[in-house]
Amino acid sequence: MRAWAGRRPGHYGLLHSHYGLSGHVGRLAAERWGVPLVHTMHTMAKVKNAALAAGDTPEPAARVAGETQIVAAADRLIANTGSEAAELIRHYDADAERVTVVHPGVNLDCFRPDAAGVLAGRAAARLRLGLPPTRWSRCSRGVFST
């Protein structure tokens, strides 16, 4: 972060942070650079605490307070599912207008790697790293090559 902290306002168009810790840094950097903060929470302390089993340790109050600050500061909150969006709104009082659902995944209509190309790329990468061309691994279903 130090390497980028000296950038002047206007160098970046926006800042996207993930999880709580990077959200804290993102909030400060976005303010410094005068850019919007987009944040994806992924896991939320209040949601985890609401579903604790008997004897489980709750998430620390400092994490809850920090996540609340991030939600309040973010210009846009990205949720992976509609349920996650509802949790941001219910547990953190997020503004529904600033919450957008973006489902994770790959659009296979656009991104379709051909098997031969993938295997050739993997072999080339292993060669560059000085690894043998194949590696045998064990899994619950038997032995396979990667």
PDB file of C-alpha atoms in Angstrom:
ATOM      1  CA  MET A   1       0.000   0.000   0.000  1.00  0.00           C
ATOM      2  CA  ARG A   2       2.897   2.311   0.744  1.00  0.00           C
ATOM      3  CA  ALA A   3       3.981   2.244  -2.898  1.00  0.00           C
ATOM      4  CA  TRP A   4       0.556   3.442  -4.025  1.00  0.00           C
ATOM      5  CA  ALA A   5      -0.255   5.754  -1.125  1.00  0.00           C
ATOM      6  CA  GLY A   6       1.716   8.603  -2.676  1.00  0.00           C
ATOM      7  CA  ARG A   7      -0.420   8.676  -5.813  1.00  0.00           C
ATOM      8  CA  ARG A   8      -2.126  11.981  -6.363  1.00  0.00           C
ATOM      9  CA  PRO A   9      -5.926  12.288  -6.428  1.00  0.00           C
ATOM     10  CA  GLY A  10      -7.192  11.479  -9.914  1.00  0.00           C
ATOM     11  CA  HIS A  11      -4.732   8.650 -10.556  1.00  0.00           C
ATOM     12  CA  TYR A  12      -7.366   6.012  -9.745  1.00  0.00           C
ATOM     13  CA  GLY A  13     -11.008   6.023 -10.784  1.00  0.00           C
ATOM     14  CA  LEU A  14     -12.319   3.982  -7.859  1.00  0.00           C
ATOM     15  CA  LEU A  15     -11.202   1.660  -5.123  1.00  0.00           C
ATOM     16  CA  HIS A  16     -12.630  -1.856  -4.615  1.00  0.00           C
ATOM     17  CA  SER A  17     -11.961  -3.549  -1.291  1.00  0.00           C
ATOM     18  CA  HIS A  18     -12.837  -7.019  -0.024  1.00  0.00           C
ATOM     19  CA  TYR A  19     -13.466  -8.164   3.566  1.00  0.00           C
ATOM     20  CA  GLY A  20     -13.142  -6.019   6.666  1.00  0.00           C
ATOM     21  CA  LEU A  21      -9.431  -5.297   6.938  1.00  0.00           C
ATOM     22  CA  SER A  22      -9.014  -4.142   3.346  1.00  0.00           C
ATOM     23  CA  GLY A  23     -12.241  -2.186   3.754  1.00  0.00           C
ATOM     24  CA  HIS A  24     -10.614  -0.108   6.506  1.00  0.00           C
ATOM     25  CA  VAL A  25      -7.619   0.634   4.329  1.00  0.00           C
ATOM     26  CA  GLY A  26      -9.883   1.162   1.319  1.00  0.00           C
ATOM     27  CA  ARG A  27     -12.015   3.674   3.201  1.00  0.00           C
ATOM     28  CA  LEU A  28      -8.957   5.755   4.069  1.00  0.00           C
ATOM     29  CA  ALA A  29      -7.385   5.468   0.611  1.00  0.00           C
ATOM     30  CA  ALA A  30     -10.640   6.330  -1.183  1.00  0.00           C
ATOM     31  CA  GLU A  31     -10.988   9.412   0.974  1.00  0.00           C
ATOM     32  CA  ARG A  32      -7.367  10.425   0.327  1.00  0.00           C
ATOM     33  CA  TRP A  33      -7.670   9.950  -3.425  1.00  0.00           C
ATOM     34  CA  GLY A  34     -11.181  11.380  -3.683  1.00  0.00           C
ATOM     35  CA  VAL A  35     -12.585   8.283  -5.406  1.00  0.00           C
ATOM     36  CA  PRO A  36     -15.643   6.129  -4.778  1.00  0.00           C
ATOM     37  CA  LEU A  37     -15.266   3.102  -2.518  1.00  0.00           C
ATOM     38  CA  VAL A  38     -16.807  -0.161  -3.740  1.00  0.00           C
ATOM     39  CA  HIS A  39     -16.750  -2.879  -1.102  1.00  0.00           C
ATOM     40  CA  THR A  40     -17.525  -6.608  -1.116  1.00  0.00           C
ATOM     41  CA  MET A  41     -17.944  -7.891   2.433  1.00  0.00           C
ATOM     42  CA  HIS A  42     -17.955 -11.696   1.734  1.00  0.00           C
ATOM     43  CA  THR A  43     -18.454 -12.578   5.422  1.00  0.00           C
ATOM     44  CA  MET A  44     -20.138 -10.465   8.072  1.00  0.00           C
ATOM     45  CA  ALA A  45     -19.576 -10.540  11.813  1.00  0.00           C
ATOM     46  CA  LYS A  46     -23.202  -9.699  12.661  1.00  0.00           C
ATOM     47  CA  VAL A  47     -24.466 -12.535  10.439  1.00  0.00           C
ATOM     48  CA  LYS A  48     -22.013 -14.995  11.987  1.00  0.00           C
ATOM     49  CA  ASN A  49     -22.992 -13.848  15.485  1.00  0.00           C
ATOM     50  CA  ALA A  50     -26.691 -14.243  14.713  1.00  0.00           C
ATOM     51  CA  ALA A  51     -26.126 -17.918  13.835  1.00  0.00           C
ATOM     52  CA  LEU A  52     -23.809 -18.954  16.669  1.00  0.00           C
ATOM     53  CA  ALA A  53     -24.195 -22.436  18.072  1.00  0.00           C
ATOM     54  CA  ALA A  54     -24.156 -22.928  21.815  1.00  0.00           C
ATOM     55  CA  GLY A  55     -20.625 -22.455  23.115  1.00  0.00           C
ATOM     56  CA  ASP A  56     -19.297 -20.715  19.973  1.00  0.00           C
ATOM     57  CA  THR A  57     -17.254 -17.552  20.390  1.00  0.00           C
ATOM     58  CA  PRO A  58     -18.851 -14.461  18.864  1.00  0.00           C
ATOM     59  CA  GLU A  59     -16.965 -12.218  16.488  1.00  0.00           C
ATOM     60  CA  PRO A  60     -15.286  -9.327  18.335  1.00  0.00           C
ATOM     61  CA  ALA A  61     -17.146  -6.056  18.856  1.00  0.00           C
ATOM     62  CA  ALA A  62     -14.264  -4.230  17.123  1.00  0.00           C
ATOM     63  CA  ARG A  63     -14.945  -6.209  13.941  1.00  0.00           C
ATOM     64  CA  VAL A  64     -18.646  -5.398  14.115  1.00  0.00           C
ATOM     65  CA  ALA A  65     -17.899  -1.688  14.604  1.00  0.00           C
ATOM     66  CA  GLY A  66     -15.365  -1.673  11.769  1.00  0.00           C
ATOM     67  CA  GLU A  67     -17.712  -3.392   9.330  1.00  0.00           C
ATOM     68  CA  THR A  68     -20.456  -0.931  10.275  1.00  0.00           C
ATOM     69  CA  GLN A  69     -18.110   1.959   9.431  1.00  0.00           C
ATOM     70  CA  ILE A  70     -17.190   0.396   6.082  1.00  0.00           C
ATOM     71  CA  VAL A  71     -20.842  -0.141   5.130  1.00  0.00           C
ATOM     72  CA  ALA A  72     -21.637   3.478   6.024  1.00  0.00           C
ATOM     73  CA  ALA A  73     -18.648   4.817   4.058  1.00  0.00           C
ATOM     74  CA  ALA A  74     -18.929   2.695   0.898  1.00  0.00           C
ATOM     75  CA  ASP A  75     -20.392   4.315  -2.179  1.00  0.00           C
ATOM     76  CA  ARG A  76     -21.418   0.882  -3.480  1.00  0.00           C
ATOM     77  CA  LEU A  77     -21.699  -2.464  -1.701  1.00  0.00           C
ATOM     78  CA  ILE A  78     -21.419  -5.639  -3.748  1.00  0.00           C
ATOM     79  CA  ALA A  79     -23.277  -8.714  -2.499  1.00  0.00           C
ATOM     80  CA  ASN A  80     -22.859 -12.144  -4.085  1.00  0.00           C
ATOM     81  CA  THR A  81     -26.481 -13.154  -3.538  1.00  0.00           C
ATOM     82  CA  GLY A  82     -29.842 -11.590  -2.809  1.00  0.00           C
ATOM     83  CA  SER A  83     -29.685 -13.100   0.685  1.00  0.00           C
ATOM     84  CA  GLU A  84     -26.340 -11.428   1.324  1.00  0.00           C
ATOM     85  CA  ALA A  85     -27.767  -8.107   0.123  1.00  0.00           C
ATOM     86  CA  ALA A  86     -30.692  -8.509   2.533  1.00  0.00           C
ATOM     87  CA  GLU A  87     -28.249  -9.267   5.380  1.00  0.00           C
ATOM     88  CA  LEU A  88     -26.293  -6.069   4.657  1.00  0.00           C
ATOM     89  CA  ILE A  89     -29.516  -4.088   4.812  1.00  0.00           C
ATOM     90  CA  ARG A  90     -30.971  -5.879   7.869  1.00  0.00           C
ATOM     91  CA  HIS A  91     -27.851  -6.235  10.026  1.00  0.00           C
ATOM     92  CA  TYR A  92     -25.850  -3.154   8.996  1.00  0.00           C
ATOM     93  CA  ASP A  93     -28.621  -0.761   7.974  1.00  0.00           C
ATOM     94  CA  ALA A  94     -27.051  -0.478   4.512  1.00  0.00           C
ATOM     95  CA  ASP A  95     -28.848   1.806   2.075  1.00  0.00           C
ATOM     96  CA  ALA A  96     -30.617  -0.559  -0.346  1.00  0.00           C
ATOM     97  CA  GLU A  97     -29.898   1.891  -3.190  1.00  0.00           C
ATOM     98  CA  ARG A  98     -26.161   1.346  -2.691  1.00  0.00           C
ATOM     99  CA  VAL A  99     -26.304  -2.477  -2.608  1.00  0.00           C
ATOM    100  CA  THR A 100     -25.848  -4.351  -5.886  1.00  0.00           C
ATOM    101  CA  VAL A 101     -25.978  -8.115  -6.345  1.00  0.00           C
ATOM    102  CA  VAL A 102     -23.218  -9.476  -8.572  1.00  0.00           C
ATOM    103  CA  HIS A 103     -23.334 -13.252  -8.757  1.00  0.00           C
ATOM    104  CA  PRO A 104     -19.886 -14.853  -8.802  1.00  0.00           C
ATOM    105  CA  GLY A 105     -18.947 -17.135 -11.637  1.00  0.00           C
ATOM    106  CA  VAL A 106     -17.964 -17.230 -15.260  1.00  0.00           C
ATOM    107  CA  ASN A 107     -20.173 -16.695 -18.275  1.00  0.00           C
ATOM    108  CA  LEU A 108     -19.424 -19.871 -20.211  1.00  0.00           C
ATOM    109  CA  ASP A 109     -21.030 -18.407 -23.334  1.00  0.00           C
ATOM    110  CA  CYS A 110     -18.172 -15.880 -23.438  1.00  0.00           C
ATOM    111  CA  PHE A 111     -15.291 -17.743 -21.825  1.00  0.00           C
ATOM    112  CA  ARG A 112     -14.752 -21.220 -23.221  1.00  0.00           C
ATOM    113  CA  PRO A 113     -11.167 -22.405 -22.968  1.00  0.00           C
ATOM    114  CA  ASP A 114     -10.351 -25.257 -25.283  1.00  0.00           C
ATOM    115  CA  ALA A 115      -8.967 -28.279 -23.449  1.00  0.00           C
ATOM    116  CA  ALA A 116      -5.829 -28.534 -25.608  1.00  0.00           C
ATOM    117  CA  GLY A 117      -4.966 -24.877 -25.009  1.00  0.00           C
ATOM    118  CA  VAL A 118      -5.460 -25.207 -21.262  1.00  0.00           C
ATOM    119  CA  LEU A 119      -3.248 -28.286 -21.096  1.00  0.00           C
ATOM    120  CA  ALA A 120      -0.561 -26.664 -23.253  1.00  0.00           C
ATOM    121  CA  GLY A 121      -0.623 -23.562 -21.050  1.00  0.00           C
ATOM    122  CA  ARG A 122      -0.345 -25.661 -17.907  1.00  0.00           C
ATOM    123  CA  ALA A 123       2.617 -27.588 -19.328  1.00  0.00           C
ATOM    124  CA  ALA A 124       4.361 -24.341 -20.327  1.00  0.00           C
ATOM    125  CA  ALA A 125       3.807 -22.862 -16.859  1.00  0.00           C
ATOM    126  CA  ARG A 126       5.185 -25.982 -15.169  1.00  0.00           C
ATOM    127  CA  LEU A 127       8.243 -25.847 -17.449  1.00  0.00           C
ATOM    128  CA  ARG A 128       8.873 -22.147 -16.596  1.00  0.00           C
ATOM    129  CA  LEU A 129       8.641 -23.002 -12.891  1.00  0.00           C
ATOM    130  CA  GLY A 130      11.064 -25.914 -13.231  1.00  0.00           C
ATOM    131  CA  LEU A 131       8.402 -28.464 -12.319  1.00  0.00           C
ATOM    132  CA  PRO A 132       7.972 -31.842 -13.972  1.00  0.00           C
ATOM    133  CA  PRO A 133       5.434 -31.796 -16.844  1.00  0.00           C
ATOM    134  CA  THR A 134       2.867 -33.750 -14.803  1.00  0.00           C
ATOM    135  CA  ARG A 135       2.222 -34.295 -11.139  1.00  0.00           C
ATOM    136  CA  TRP A 136       0.336 -37.266  -9.775  1.00  0.00           C
ATOM    137  CA  SER A 137      -2.034 -36.584  -6.922  1.00  0.00           C
ATOM    138  CA  ARG A 138      -4.355 -38.632  -4.787  1.00  0.00           C
ATOM    139  CA  CYS A 139      -7.927 -37.713  -4.073  1.00  0.00           C
ATOM    140  CA  SER A 140     -10.911 -39.500  -2.581  1.00  0.00           C
ATOM    141  CA  ARG A 141     -11.804 -40.866  -6.034  1.00  0.00           C
ATOM    142  CA  GLY A 142      -8.410 -42.266  -6.961  1.00  0.00           C
ATOM    143  CA  VAL A 143      -5.258 -40.997  -8.632  1.00  0.00           C
ATOM    144  CA  PHE A 144      -5.210 -38.253 -11.218  1.00  0.00           C
ATOM    145  CA  SER A 145      -2.672 -36.195 -13.131  1.00  0.00           C
ATOM    146  CA  THR A 146      -2.513 -32.402 -13.049  1.00  0.00           C
TER     147      THR A 146
END
